[in-house]
mmCIF file with all atom_site columns, C-alpha atoms in Angstrom:
data_model
loop_
_atom_site.group_PDB
_atom_site.id
_atom_site.type_symbol
_atom_site.label_atom_id
_atom_site.label_alt_id
_atom_site.label_comp_id
_atom_site.label_asym_id
_atom_site.label_entity_id
_atom_site.label_seq_id
_atom_site.pdbx_PDB_ins_code
_atom_site.Cartn_x
_atom_site.Cartn_y
_atom_site.Cartn_z
_atom_site.occupancy
_atom_site.B_iso_or_equiv
_atom_site.pdbx_formal_charge
_atom_site.auth_seq_id
_atom_site.auth_comp_id
_atom_site.auth_asym_id
_atom_site.auth_atom_id
_atom_site.pdbx_PDB_model_num
ATOM 1   C CA . GLY Q 1 1   ? 5.262   14.970  -5.267  1.00 65.00 ? 270 GLY Q CA 1
ATOM 2   C CA . ALA Q 1 2   ? 7.332   11.990  -4.200  1.00 71.00 ? 271 ALA Q CA 1
ATOM 3   C CA . VAL Q 1 3   ? 7.861   9.445   -6.940  1.00 87.00 ? 272 VAL Q CA 1
ATOM 4   C CA . VAL Q 1 4   ? 8.823   5.808   -6.647  1.00 92.00 ? 273 VAL Q CA 1
ATOM 5   C CA . SER Q 1 5   ? 9.859   3.982   -9.791  1.00 94.00 ? 274 SER Q CA 1
ATOM 6   C CA . GLN Q 1 6   ? 9.573   0.208   -9.968  1.00 95.00 ? 275 GLN Q CA 1
ATOM 7   C CA . HIS Q 1 7   ? 11.026  -1.836  -12.801 1.00 96.00 ? 276 HIS Q CA 1
ATOM 8   C CA . PRO Q 1 8   ? 10.132  -3.988  -14.621 1.00 96.00 ? 277 PRO Q CA 1
ATOM 9   C CA . SER Q 1 9   ? 6.369   -3.589  -14.704 1.00 94.00 ? 278 SER Q CA 1
ATOM 10  C CA . ARG Q 1 10  ? 5.890   -7.053  -16.083 1.00 95.00 ? 279 ARG Q CA 1
ATOM 11  C CA . VAL Q 1 11  ? 8.164   -10.094 -16.332 1.00 97.00 ? 280 VAL Q CA 1
ATOM 12  C CA . ILE Q 1 12  ? 7.701   -13.659 -17.484 1.00 97.00 ? 281 ILE Q CA 1
ATOM 13  C CA . CYS Q 1 13  ? 10.353  -16.181 -16.548 1.00 96.00 ? 282 CYS Q CA 1
ATOM 14  C CA . LYS Q 1 14  ? 10.879  -19.922 -16.596 1.00 96.00 ? 283 LYS Q CA 1
ATOM 15  C CA . SER Q 1 15  ? 10.704  -22.039 -13.501 1.00 97.00 ? 284 SER Q CA 1
ATOM 16  C CA . GLY Q 1 16  ? 14.083  -22.265 -11.776 1.00 96.00 ? 285 GLY Q CA 1
ATOM 17  C CA . THR Q 1 17  ? 15.410  -18.917 -12.937 1.00 97.00 ? 286 THR Q CA 1
ATOM 18  C CA . SER Q 1 18  ? 15.889  -15.786 -10.817 1.00 97.00 ? 287 SER Q CA 1
ATOM 19  C CA . VAL Q 1 19  ? 14.269  -12.411 -11.311 1.00 97.00 ? 288 VAL Q CA 1
ATOM 20  C CA . LYS Q 1 20  ? 15.379  -9.044  -9.963  1.00 97.00 ? 289 LYS Q CA 1
ATOM 21  C CA . ILE Q 1 21  ? 12.945  -6.195  -9.332  1.00 97.00 ? 290 ILE Q CA 1
ATOM 22  C CA . GLU Q 1 22  ? 14.214  -2.666  -8.738  1.00 96.00 ? 291 GLU Q CA 1
ATOM 23  C CA . CYS Q 1 23  ? 12.606  0.055   -6.665  1.00 95.00 ? 292 CYS Q CA 1
ATOM 24  C CA . ARG Q 1 24  ? 13.942  3.602   -6.804  1.00 94.00 ? 293 ARG Q CA 1
ATOM 25  C CA . SER Q 1 25  ? 12.889  6.754   -5.006  1.00 91.00 ? 294 SER Q CA 1
ATOM 26  C CA . LEU Q 1 26  ? 13.382  9.433   -7.630  1.00 91.00 ? 295 LEU Q CA 1
ATOM 27  C CA . ASP Q 1 27  ? 13.118  12.705  -5.752  1.00 86.00 ? 296 ASP Q CA 1
ATOM 28  C CA . PHE Q 1 28  ? 13.617  11.861  -2.106  1.00 86.00 ? 297 PHE Q CA 1
ATOM 29  C CA . GLN Q 1 29  ? 15.844  9.757   0.103   1.00 87.00 ? 298 GLN Q CA 1
ATOM 30  C CA . ALA Q 1 30  ? 14.025  6.723   1.380   1.00 85.00 ? 299 ALA Q CA 1
ATOM 31  C CA . THR Q 1 31  ? 15.029  5.820   4.900   1.00 81.00 ? 300 THR Q CA 1
ATOM 32  C CA . THR Q 1 32  ? 12.917  2.701   4.712   1.00 87.00 ? 301 THR Q CA 1
ATOM 33  C CA . MET Q 1 33  ? 11.555  0.651   1.850   1.00 91.00 ? 302 MET Q CA 1
ATOM 34  C CA . PHE Q 1 34  ? 8.902   -2.015  2.030   1.00 92.00 ? 303 PHE Q CA 1
ATOM 35  C CA . TRP Q 1 35  ? 8.130   -4.932  -0.254  1.00 95.00 ? 304 TRP Q CA 1
ATOM 36  C CA . TYR Q 1 36  ? 4.591   -6.229  -0.575  1.00 94.00 ? 305 TYR Q CA 1
ATOM 37  C CA . ARG Q 1 37  ? 2.966   -9.075  -2.395  1.00 94.00 ? 306 ARG Q CA 1
ATOM 38  C CA . GLN Q 1 38  ? -0.623  -8.866  -3.581  1.00 90.00 ? 307 GLN Q CA 1
ATOM 39  C CA . PHE Q 1 39  ? -2.732  -11.821 -4.624  1.00 83.00 ? 308 PHE Q CA 1
ATOM 40  C CA . PRO Q 1 40  ? -5.752  -11.307 -6.889  1.00 77.00 ? 309 PRO Q CA 1
ATOM 41  C CA . LYS Q 1 41  ? -8.586  -9.486  -5.154  1.00 73.00 ? 310 LYS Q CA 1
ATOM 42  C CA . GLN Q 1 42  ? -6.677  -9.413  -1.886  1.00 77.00 ? 311 GLN Q CA 1
ATOM 43  C CA . SER Q 1 43  ? -4.936  -6.847  0.239   1.00 83.00 ? 312 SER Q CA 1
ATOM 44  C CA . LEU Q 1 44  ? -1.213  -6.216  0.364   1.00 87.00 ? 313 LEU Q CA 1
ATOM 45  C CA . MET Q 1 45  ? 0.884   -8.680  2.310   1.00 89.00 ? 314 MET Q CA 1
ATOM 46  C CA . LEU Q 1 46  ? 4.041   -7.158  3.763   1.00 90.00 ? 315 LEU Q CA 1
ATOM 47  C CA . MET Q 1 47  ? 7.003   -9.334  2.892   1.00 94.00 ? 316 MET Q CA 1
ATOM 48  C CA . ALA Q 1 48  ? 9.910   -7.398  4.331   1.00 93.00 ? 317 ALA Q CA 1
ATOM 49  C CA . THR Q 1 49  ? 11.168  -4.054  5.543   1.00 91.00 ? 318 THR Q CA 1
ATOM 50  C CA . SER Q 1 50  ? 14.549  -2.778  4.502   1.00 89.00 ? 319 SER Q CA 1
ATOM 51  C CA . ASN Q 1 51  ? 16.637  0.072   5.825   1.00 85.00 ? 320 ASN Q CA 1
ATOM 52  C CA . GLU Q 1 52  ? 19.567  1.425   3.888   1.00 81.00 ? 321 GLU Q CA 1
ATOM 53  C CA . GLY Q 1 53  ? 22.804  -0.323  4.759   1.00 79.00 ? 322 GLY Q CA 1
ATOM 54  C CA . SER Q 1 54  ? 21.319  -3.001  6.967   1.00 82.00 ? 323 SER Q CA 1
ATOM 55  C CA . LYS Q 1 55  ? 19.756  -6.416  6.535   1.00 86.00 ? 324 LYS Q CA 1
ATOM 56  C CA . ALA Q 1 56  ? 16.102  -6.597  5.699   1.00 91.00 ? 325 ALA Q CA 1
ATOM 57  C CA . THR Q 1 57  ? 13.569  -7.648  8.303   1.00 91.00 ? 326 THR Q CA 1
ATOM 58  C CA . TYR Q 1 58  ? 11.343  -10.378 6.930   1.00 94.00 ? 327 TYR Q CA 1
ATOM 59  C CA . GLU Q 1 59  ? 7.792   -11.092 7.991   1.00 92.00 ? 328 GLU Q CA 1
ATOM 60  C CA . GLN Q 1 60  ? 6.917   -14.445 9.438   1.00 91.00 ? 329 GLN Q CA 1
ATOM 61  C CA . GLY Q 1 61  ? 6.528   -17.078 6.760   1.00 93.00 ? 330 GLY Q CA 1
ATOM 62  C CA . VAL Q 1 62  ? 8.566   -15.249 4.122   1.00 94.00 ? 331 VAL Q CA 1
ATOM 63  C CA . GLU Q 1 63  ? 11.686  -17.141 3.052   1.00 94.00 ? 332 GLU Q CA 1
ATOM 64  C CA . LYS Q 1 64  ? 14.635  -14.784 3.198   1.00 92.00 ? 333 LYS Q CA 1
ATOM 65  C CA . ASP Q 1 65  ? 16.791  -17.065 1.048   1.00 94.00 ? 334 ASP Q CA 1
ATOM 66  C CA . LYS Q 1 66  ? 14.164  -17.089 -1.654  1.00 96.00 ? 335 LYS Q CA 1
ATOM 67  C CA . PHE Q 1 67  ? 13.308  -13.402 -1.615  1.00 96.00 ? 336 PHE Q CA 1
ATOM 68  C CA . LEU Q 1 68  ? 16.628  -11.587 -1.406  1.00 95.00 ? 337 LEU Q CA 1
ATOM 69  C CA . ILE Q 1 69  ? 16.393  -7.907  -0.573  1.00 94.00 ? 338 ILE Q CA 1
ATOM 70  C CA . ASN Q 1 70  ? 19.218  -5.440  -0.959  1.00 90.00 ? 339 ASN Q CA 1
ATOM 71  C CA . HIS Q 1 71  ? 18.989  -1.793  0.058   1.00 87.00 ? 340 HIS Q CA 1
ATOM 72  C CA . ALA Q 1 72  ? 22.389  -0.490  -0.980  1.00 81.00 ? 341 ALA Q CA 1
ATOM 73  C CA . SER Q 1 73  ? 21.560  3.196   -1.068  1.00 87.00 ? 342 SER Q CA 1
ATOM 74  C CA . LEU Q 1 74  ? 18.950  5.668   0.115   1.00 86.00 ? 343 LEU Q CA 1
ATOM 75  C CA . THR Q 1 75  ? 17.306  5.606   -3.292  1.00 90.00 ? 344 THR Q CA 1
ATOM 76  C CA . LEU Q 1 76  ? 17.475  1.979   -4.399  1.00 92.00 ? 345 LEU Q CA 1
ATOM 77  C CA . SER Q 1 77  ? 16.189  -1.330  -3.097  1.00 93.00 ? 346 SER Q CA 1
ATOM 78  C CA . THR Q 1 78  ? 16.063  -4.584  -5.032  1.00 95.00 ? 347 THR Q CA 1
ATOM 79  C CA . LEU Q 1 79  ? 14.049  -7.756  -4.574  1.00 96.00 ? 348 LEU Q CA 1
ATOM 80  C CA . THR Q 1 80  ? 15.414  -10.908 -6.187  1.00 97.00 ? 349 THR Q CA 1
ATOM 81  C CA . VAL Q 1 81  ? 13.135  -13.907 -6.465  1.00 97.00 ? 350 VAL Q CA 1
ATOM 82  C CA . THR Q 1 82  ? 15.537  -16.835 -6.602  1.00 96.00 ? 351 THR Q CA 1
ATOM 83  C CA . SER Q 1 83  ? 14.755  -20.166 -8.238  1.00 96.00 ? 352 SER Q CA 1
ATOM 84  C CA . ALA Q 1 84  ? 11.273  -18.983 -9.091  1.00 96.00 ? 353 ALA Q CA 1
ATOM 85  C CA . HIS Q 1 85  ? 8.370   -21.410 -9.216  1.00 95.00 ? 354 HIS Q CA 1
ATOM 86  C CA . PRO Q 1 86  ? 4.848   -20.963 -10.588 1.00 95.00 ? 355 PRO Q CA 1
ATOM 87  C CA . GLU Q 1 87  ? 3.500   -20.382 -7.065  1.00 94.00 ? 356 GLU Q CA 1
ATOM 88  C CA . ASP Q 1 88  ? 5.698   -17.268 -6.881  1.00 95.00 ? 357 ASP Q CA 1
ATOM 89  C CA . SER Q 1 89  ? 3.622   -15.705 -9.648  1.00 95.00 ? 358 SER Q CA 1
ATOM 90  C CA . SER Q 1 90  ? 2.080   -12.612 -8.154  1.00 94.00 ? 359 SER Q CA 1
ATOM 91  C CA . PHE Q 1 91  ? 1.974   -8.825  -8.141  1.00 93.00 ? 360 PHE Q CA 1
ATOM 92  C CA . TYR Q 1 92  ? 4.908   -7.383  -6.202  1.00 95.00 ? 361 TYR Q CA 1
ATOM 93  C CA . ILE Q 1 93  ? 4.800   -3.784  -5.024  1.00 94.00 ? 362 ILE Q CA 1
ATOM 94  C CA . CYS Q 1 94  ? 7.493   -1.715  -3.370  1.00 94.00 ? 363 CYS Q CA 1
ATOM 95  C CA . SER Q 1 95  ? 7.012   1.397   -1.309  1.00 91.00 ? 364 SER Q CA 1
ATOM 96  C CA . ALA Q 1 96  ? 9.265   3.943   0.318   1.00 90.00 ? 365 ALA Q CA 1
ATOM 97  C CA . ILE Q 1 97  ? 9.029   6.350   3.201   1.00 84.00 ? 366 ILE Q CA 1
ATOM 98  C CA . SER Q 1 98  ? 11.165  9.424   3.746   1.00 80.00 ? 367 SER Q CA 1
ATOM 99  C CA . ARG Q 1 99  ? 10.548  10.123  7.412   1.00 72.00 ? 368 ARG Q CA 1
ATOM 100 C CA . GLU Q 1 100 ? 8.407   9.232   10.399  1.00 64.00 ? 369 GLU Q CA 1
ATOM 101 C CA . GLY Q 1 101 ? 4.759   10.010  9.852   1.00 62.00 ? 370 GLY Q CA 1
ATOM 102 C CA . ALA Q 1 102 ? 5.050   10.555  6.132   1.00 72.00 ? 371 ALA Q CA 1
ATOM 103 C CA . PRO Q 1 103 ? 2.817   8.522   3.837   1.00 74.00 ? 372 PRO Q CA 1
ATOM 104 C CA . LEU Q 1 104 ? 4.165   5.587   1.912   1.00 81.00 ? 373 LEU Q CA 1
ATOM 105 C CA . HIS Q 1 105 ? 4.816   6.198   -1.749  1.00 87.00 ? 374 HIS Q CA 1
ATOM 106 C CA . PHE Q 1 106 ? 4.318   3.190   -3.954  1.00 90.00 ? 375 PHE Q CA 1
ATOM 107 C CA . GLY Q 1 107 ? 5.840   1.939   -7.140  1.00 92.00 ? 376 GLY Q CA 1
ATOM 108 C CA . ASN Q 1 108 ? 3.491   0.800   -9.891  1.00 91.00 ? 377 ASN Q CA 1
ATOM 109 C CA . GLY Q 1 109 ? 4.119   -2.842  -9.138  1.00 92.00 ? 378 GLY Q CA 1
ATOM 110 C CA . THR Q 1 110 ? 5.638   -5.775  -11.017 1.00 95.00 ? 379 THR Q CA 1
ATOM 111 C CA . ARG Q 1 111 ? 3.511   -8.576  -12.411 1.00 94.00 ? 380 ARG Q CA 1
ATOM 112 C CA . LEU Q 1 112 ? 5.635   -11.731 -12.194 1.00 96.00 ? 381 LEU Q CA 1
ATOM 113 C CA . THR Q 1 113 ? 4.555   -14.797 -14.124 1.00 96.00 ? 382 THR Q CA 1
ATOM 114 C CA . VAL Q 1 114 ? 6.587   -17.975 -13.726 1.00 96.00 ? 383 VAL Q CA 1
ATOM 115 C CA . THR Q 1 115 ? 5.964   -20.615 -16.367 1.00 96.00 ? 384 THR Q CA 1
ATOM 116 C CA . ALA X 2 1   ? -1.401  -5.320  17.994  1.00 74.00 ? 184 ALA X CA 1
ATOM 117 C CA . GLN X 2 2   ? -2.436  -3.061  15.152  1.00 80.00 ? 185 GLN X CA 1
ATOM 118 C CA . SER X 2 3   ? -5.360  -3.911  12.916  1.00 87.00 ? 186 SER X CA 1
ATOM 119 C CA . VAL X 2 4   ? -7.551  -2.301  10.312  1.00 92.00 ? 187 VAL X CA 1
ATOM 120 C CA . ALA X 2 5   ? -11.030 -3.375  9.274   1.00 94.00 ? 188 ALA X CA 1
ATOM 121 C CA . GLN X 2 6   ? -12.846 -2.444  6.103   1.00 95.00 ? 189 GLN X CA 1
ATOM 122 C CA . PRO X 2 7   ? -16.215 -4.127  6.621   1.00 95.00 ? 190 PRO X CA 1
ATOM 123 C CA . GLU X 2 8   ? -17.461 -3.752  3.050   1.00 95.00 ? 191 GLU X CA 1
ATOM 124 C CA . ASP X 2 9   ? -15.878 -5.686  0.198   1.00 94.00 ? 192 ASP X CA 1
ATOM 125 C CA . GLN X 2 10  ? -17.825 -3.609  -2.317  1.00 96.00 ? 193 GLN X CA 1
ATOM 126 C CA . VAL X 2 11  ? -19.661 -0.298  -2.322  1.00 97.00 ? 194 VAL X CA 1
ATOM 127 C CA . ASN X 2 12  ? -21.973 0.660   -5.186  1.00 97.00 ? 195 ASN X CA 1
ATOM 128 C CA . VAL X 2 13  ? -23.036 4.273   -5.679  1.00 97.00 ? 196 VAL X CA 1
ATOM 129 C CA . ALA X 2 14  ? -24.750 6.176   -8.455  1.00 97.00 ? 197 ALA X CA 1
ATOM 130 C CA . GLU X 2 15  ? -22.780 8.988   -10.069 1.00 97.00 ? 198 GLU X CA 1
ATOM 131 C CA . GLY X 2 16  ? -23.467 12.312  -8.387  1.00 97.00 ? 199 GLY X CA 1
ATOM 132 C CA . ASN X 2 17  ? -24.459 10.743  -5.077  1.00 98.00 ? 200 ASN X CA 1
ATOM 133 C CA . PRO X 2 18  ? -22.344 10.972  -1.933  1.00 97.00 ? 201 PRO X CA 1
ATOM 134 C CA . LEU X 2 19  ? -20.119 8.017   -1.110  1.00 97.00 ? 202 LEU X CA 1
ATOM 135 C CA . THR X 2 20  ? -18.689 6.592   2.094   1.00 98.00 ? 203 THR X CA 1
ATOM 136 C CA . VAL X 2 21  ? -16.091 3.854   2.443   1.00 98.00 ? 204 VAL X CA 1
ATOM 137 C CA . LYS X 2 22  ? -15.796 2.627   6.003   1.00 98.00 ? 205 LYS X CA 1
ATOM 138 C CA . CYS X 2 23  ? -12.675 1.950   8.033   1.00 98.00 ? 206 CYS X CA 1
ATOM 139 C CA . THR X 2 24  ? -12.125 1.152   11.688  1.00 97.00 ? 207 THR X CA 1
ATOM 140 C CA . TYR X 2 25  ? -8.796  0.588   13.357  1.00 95.00 ? 208 TYR X CA 1
ATOM 141 C CA . SER X 2 26  ? -7.140  -0.709  16.493  1.00 92.00 ? 209 SER X CA 1
ATOM 142 C CA . VAL X 2 27  ? -3.764  0.557   17.646  1.00 87.00 ? 210 VAL X CA 1
ATOM 143 C CA . SER X 2 28  ? -1.914  1.217   20.877  1.00 84.00 ? 211 SER X CA 1
ATOM 144 C CA . GLY X 2 29  ? -1.527  4.921   21.379  1.00 83.00 ? 212 GLY X CA 1
ATOM 145 C CA . ASN X 2 30  ? -2.120  7.576   18.760  1.00 83.00 ? 213 ASN X CA 1
ATOM 146 C CA . PRO X 2 31  ? -2.457  6.488   15.150  1.00 87.00 ? 214 PRO X CA 1
ATOM 147 C CA . TYR X 2 32  ? -1.267  7.638   11.789  1.00 89.00 ? 215 TYR X CA 1
ATOM 148 C CA . LEU X 2 33  ? -4.151  6.905   9.393   1.00 93.00 ? 216 LEU X CA 1
ATOM 149 C CA . PHE X 2 34  ? -4.033  6.793   5.612   1.00 93.00 ? 217 PHE X CA 1
ATOM 150 C CA . TRP X 2 35  ? -6.236  6.162   2.601   1.00 96.00 ? 218 TRP X CA 1
ATOM 151 C CA . TYR X 2 36  ? -4.867  4.849   -0.671  1.00 94.00 ? 219 TYR X CA 1
ATOM 152 C CA . VAL X 2 37  ? -6.487  4.075   -4.025  1.00 95.00 ? 220 VAL X CA 1
ATOM 153 C CA . GLN X 2 38  ? -5.418  1.357   -6.448  1.00 92.00 ? 221 GLN X CA 1
ATOM 154 C CA . TYR X 2 39  ? -6.297  1.151   -10.125 1.00 89.00 ? 222 TYR X CA 1
ATOM 155 C CA . PRO X 2 40  ? -5.959  -2.171  -12.013 1.00 84.00 ? 223 PRO X CA 1
ATOM 156 C CA . ASN X 2 41  ? -2.380  -3.459  -12.323 1.00 79.00 ? 224 ASN X CA 1
ATOM 157 C CA . ARG X 2 42  ? -0.972  -0.383  -10.625 1.00 82.00 ? 225 ARG X CA 1
ATOM 158 C CA . GLY X 2 43  ? 0.579   0.470   -7.300  1.00 82.00 ? 226 GLY X CA 1
ATOM 159 C CA . LEU X 2 44  ? -1.242  2.418   -4.647  1.00 88.00 ? 227 LEU X CA 1
ATOM 160 C CA . GLN X 2 45  ? -1.767  6.146   -4.811  1.00 91.00 ? 228 GLN X CA 1
ATOM 161 C CA . PHE X 2 46  ? -1.857  8.222   -1.641  1.00 90.00 ? 229 PHE X CA 1
ATOM 162 C CA . LEU X 2 47  ? -5.152  10.058  -1.080  1.00 94.00 ? 230 LEU X CA 1
ATOM 163 C CA . LEU X 2 48  ? -4.928  11.570  2.381   1.00 94.00 ? 231 LEU X CA 1
ATOM 164 C CA . LYS X 2 49  ? -3.612  11.112  5.896   1.00 91.00 ? 232 LYS X CA 1
ATOM 165 C CA . TYR X 2 50  ? -4.414  11.986  9.492   1.00 92.00 ? 233 TYR X CA 1
ATOM 166 C CA . ILE X 2 51  ? -1.622  12.537  11.975  1.00 87.00 ? 234 ILE X CA 1
ATOM 167 C CA . THR X 2 52  ? -2.889  15.213  14.304  1.00 84.00 ? 235 THR X CA 1
ATOM 168 C CA . GLY X 2 53  ? -5.009  18.352  14.223  1.00 86.00 ? 236 GLY X CA 1
ATOM 169 C CA . ASP X 2 54  ? -8.424  18.752  12.617  1.00 89.00 ? 237 ASP X CA 1
ATOM 170 C CA . ASN X 2 55  ? -10.476 15.599  12.576  1.00 93.00 ? 238 ASN X CA 1
ATOM 171 C CA . LEU X 2 56  ? -11.691 16.303  9.039   1.00 95.00 ? 239 LEU X CA 1
ATOM 172 C CA . VAL X 2 57  ? -8.919  15.747  6.555   1.00 95.00 ? 240 VAL X CA 1
ATOM 173 C CA . LYS X 2 58  ? -9.152  16.787  2.920   1.00 96.00 ? 241 LYS X CA 1
ATOM 174 C CA . GLY X 2 59  ? -7.221  14.954  0.244   1.00 94.00 ? 242 GLY X CA 1
ATOM 175 C CA . SER X 2 60  ? -6.813  14.382  -3.459  1.00 91.00 ? 243 SER X CA 1
ATOM 176 C CA . TYR X 2 61  ? -9.633  14.226  -6.046  1.00 93.00 ? 244 TYR X CA 1
ATOM 177 C CA . GLY X 2 62  ? -12.211 15.768  -3.705  1.00 95.00 ? 245 GLY X CA 1
ATOM 178 C CA . PHE X 2 63  ? -11.994 13.012  -1.104  1.00 97.00 ? 246 PHE X CA 1
ATOM 179 C CA . GLU X 2 64  ? -12.067 13.656  2.614   1.00 97.00 ? 247 GLU X CA 1
ATOM 180 C CA . ALA X 2 65  ? -12.013 11.529  5.745   1.00 98.00 ? 248 ALA X CA 1
ATOM 181 C CA . GLU X 2 66  ? -13.120 12.086  9.291   1.00 95.00 ? 249 GLU X CA 1
ATOM 182 C CA . PHE X 2 67  ? -11.087 10.834  12.236  1.00 95.00 ? 250 PHE X CA 1
ATOM 183 C CA . ASN X 2 68  ? -13.353 9.743   15.088  1.00 95.00 ? 251 ASN X CA 1
ATOM 184 C CA . LYS X 2 69  ? -11.314 8.748   18.112  1.00 93.00 ? 252 LYS X CA 1
ATOM 185 C CA . SER X 2 70  ? -14.219 7.501   20.224  1.00 94.00 ? 253 SER X CA 1
ATOM 186 C CA . GLN X 2 71  ? -15.414 5.202   17.448  1.00 95.00 ? 254 GLN X CA 1
ATOM 187 C CA . THR X 2 72  ? -11.877 4.428   16.231  1.00 95.00 ? 255 THR X CA 1
ATOM 188 C CA . SER X 2 73  ? -13.016 5.122   12.711  1.00 97.00 ? 256 SER X CA 1
ATOM 189 C CA . PHE X 2 74  ? -11.593 6.910   9.692   1.00 98.00 ? 257 PHE X CA 1
ATOM 190 C CA . HIS X 2 75  ? -14.281 6.729   7.001   1.00 98.00 ? 258 HIS X CA 1
ATOM 191 C CA . LEU X 2 76  ? -13.534 8.017   3.519   1.00 98.00 ? 259 LEU X CA 1
ATOM 192 C CA . LYS X 2 77  ? -16.130 10.308  1.967   1.00 98.00 ? 260 LYS X CA 1
ATOM 193 C CA . LYS X 2 78  ? -16.881 12.297  -1.143  1.00 98.00 ? 261 LYS X CA 1
ATOM 194 C CA . PRO X 2 79  ? -19.916 14.555  -1.622  1.00 97.00 ? 262 PRO X CA 1
ATOM 195 C CA . SER X 2 80  ? -20.505 13.706  -5.275  1.00 97.00 ? 263 SER X CA 1
ATOM 196 C CA . ALA X 2 81  ? -19.162 10.497  -6.842  1.00 97.00 ? 264 ALA X CA 1
ATOM 197 C CA . LEU X 2 82  ? -17.679 10.274  -10.325 1.00 97.00 ? 265 LEU X CA 1
ATOM 198 C CA . VAL X 2 83  ? -17.500 7.187   -12.534 1.00 96.00 ? 266 VAL X CA 1
ATOM 199 C CA . SER X 2 84  ? -13.724 7.675   -12.559 1.00 94.00 ? 267 SER X CA 1
ATOM 200 C CA . ASP X 2 85  ? -13.676 7.128   -8.779  1.00 96.00 ? 268 ASP X CA 1
ATOM 201 C CA . SER X 2 86  ? -14.312 3.426   -9.405  1.00 96.00 ? 269 SER X CA 1
ATOM 202 C CA . ALA X 2 87  ? -11.273 1.622   -7.982  1.00 95.00 ? 270 ALA X CA 1
ATOM 203 C CA . LEU X 2 88  ? -9.995  -0.352  -5.008  1.00 95.00 ? 271 LEU X CA 1
ATOM 204 C CA . TYR X 2 89  ? -9.550  1.644   -1.801  1.00 96.00 ? 272 TYR X CA 1
ATOM 205 C CA . PHE X 2 90  ? -7.309  0.733   1.118   1.00 95.00 ? 273 PHE X CA 1
ATOM 206 C CA . CYS X 2 91  ? -7.290  2.134   4.621   1.00 96.00 ? 274 CYS X CA 1
ATOM 207 C CA . ALA X 2 92  ? -4.010  1.866   6.551   1.00 93.00 ? 275 ALA X CA 1
ATOM 208 C CA . VAL X 2 93  ? -2.830  2.531   10.093  1.00 90.00 ? 276 VAL X CA 1
ATOM 209 C CA . ARG X 2 94  ? 0.498   2.918   11.835  1.00 84.00 ? 277 ARG X CA 1
ATOM 210 C CA . ALA X 2 95  ? 1.188   3.575   15.482  1.00 76.00 ? 278 ALA X CA 1
ATOM 211 C CA . TYR X 2 96  ? 3.426   6.468   16.466  1.00 68.00 ? 279 TYR X CA 1
ATOM 212 C CA . SER X 2 97  ? 6.243   4.109   17.379  1.00 65.00 ? 280 SER X CA 1
ATOM 213 C CA . SER X 2 98  ? 8.927   4.298   14.712  1.00 55.00 ? 281 SER X CA 1
ATOM 214 C CA . ALA X 2 99  ? 9.288   0.545   14.862  1.00 59.00 ? 282 ALA X CA 1
ATOM 215 C CA . SER X 2 100 ? 5.684   -0.122  13.975  1.00 64.00 ? 283 SER X CA 1
ATOM 216 C CA . LYS X 2 101 ? 4.643   -1.196  10.519  1.00 76.00 ? 284 LYS X CA 1
ATOM 217 C CA . ILE X 2 102 ? 1.898   0.176   8.348   1.00 83.00 ? 285 ILE X CA 1
ATOM 218 C CA . ILE X 2 103 ? -1.006  -2.264  8.292   1.00 85.00 ? 286 ILE X CA 1
ATOM 219 C CA . PHE X 2 104 ? -3.493  -2.262  5.419   1.00 89.00 ? 287 PHE X CA 1
ATOM 220 C CA . GLY X 2 105 ? -7.141  -3.143  5.473   1.00 92.00 ? 288 GLY X CA 1
ATOM 221 C CA . SER X 2 106 ? -8.549  -5.766  3.143   1.00 91.00 ? 289 SER X CA 1
ATOM 222 C CA . GLY X 2 107 ? -9.689  -3.189  0.628   1.00 94.00 ? 290 GLY X CA 1
ATOM 223 C CA . THR X 2 108 ? -13.081 -2.004  -0.597  1.00 96.00 ? 291 THR X CA 1
ATOM 224 C CA . ARG X 2 109 ? -13.994 -2.007  -4.242  1.00 95.00 ? 292 ARG X CA 1
ATOM 225 C CA . LEU X 2 110 ? -15.906 1.145   -5.107  1.00 97.00 ? 293 LEU X CA 1
ATOM 226 C CA . SER X 2 111 ? -18.131 0.976   -8.163  1.00 97.00 ? 294 SER X CA 1
ATOM 227 C CA . ILE X 2 112 ? -19.788 4.129   -9.457  1.00 97.00 ? 295 ILE X CA 1
ATOM 228 C CA . ARG X 2 113 ? -22.570 3.594   -11.986 1.00 95.00 ? 296 ARG X CA 1
ATOM 229 C CA . PRO X 2 114 ? -23.418 6.288   -14.542 1.00 94.00 ? 297 PRO X CA 1
#
């Protein structure tokens, strides 16, 4: 089945530094990738949608200069949390879709802790 | 606008009993409907989907879901629960429009007691 690899699974960084999270579709070409944020005991909040070769579409309230998304190829999207602060600590999950109507395939998530 | 409702935050079932996790949706036009399961500190795993065809959809791990257009529901079911089914379950919907996003419900925590 379709596999999405997300790396790292866990990262601890100091306030003010930047962190990059990678999301790769291993056995299919992802026309669209999505980045979600999940708070404890809550549902997934869509942060942005990215299509290969074009700028990401951010959801209302998500700072595009803080959460930089790059989708350089059909198999790789990256999320960079710039100048991280403790309130950015969260569980970030990426997902990818190969075609219309197909289910999303999710990475295993990244637990970000900003100290 | 699209929306998904999972009215139960938690469902408790004894092992071996049937389980149902409820989901209702609102979308313009025909929906794509999905169920996902999440284990602690992990991403979501796809269980099953409805796009068209038979209203009863069978998925992974013995789960099934029934699409009911008149009630706009897509409840997840399993005839006999296992302790290992304990997890967080999400219902999701997307309209046929390629520009529409997948919207997730708030999640239902399923707890199966031995």
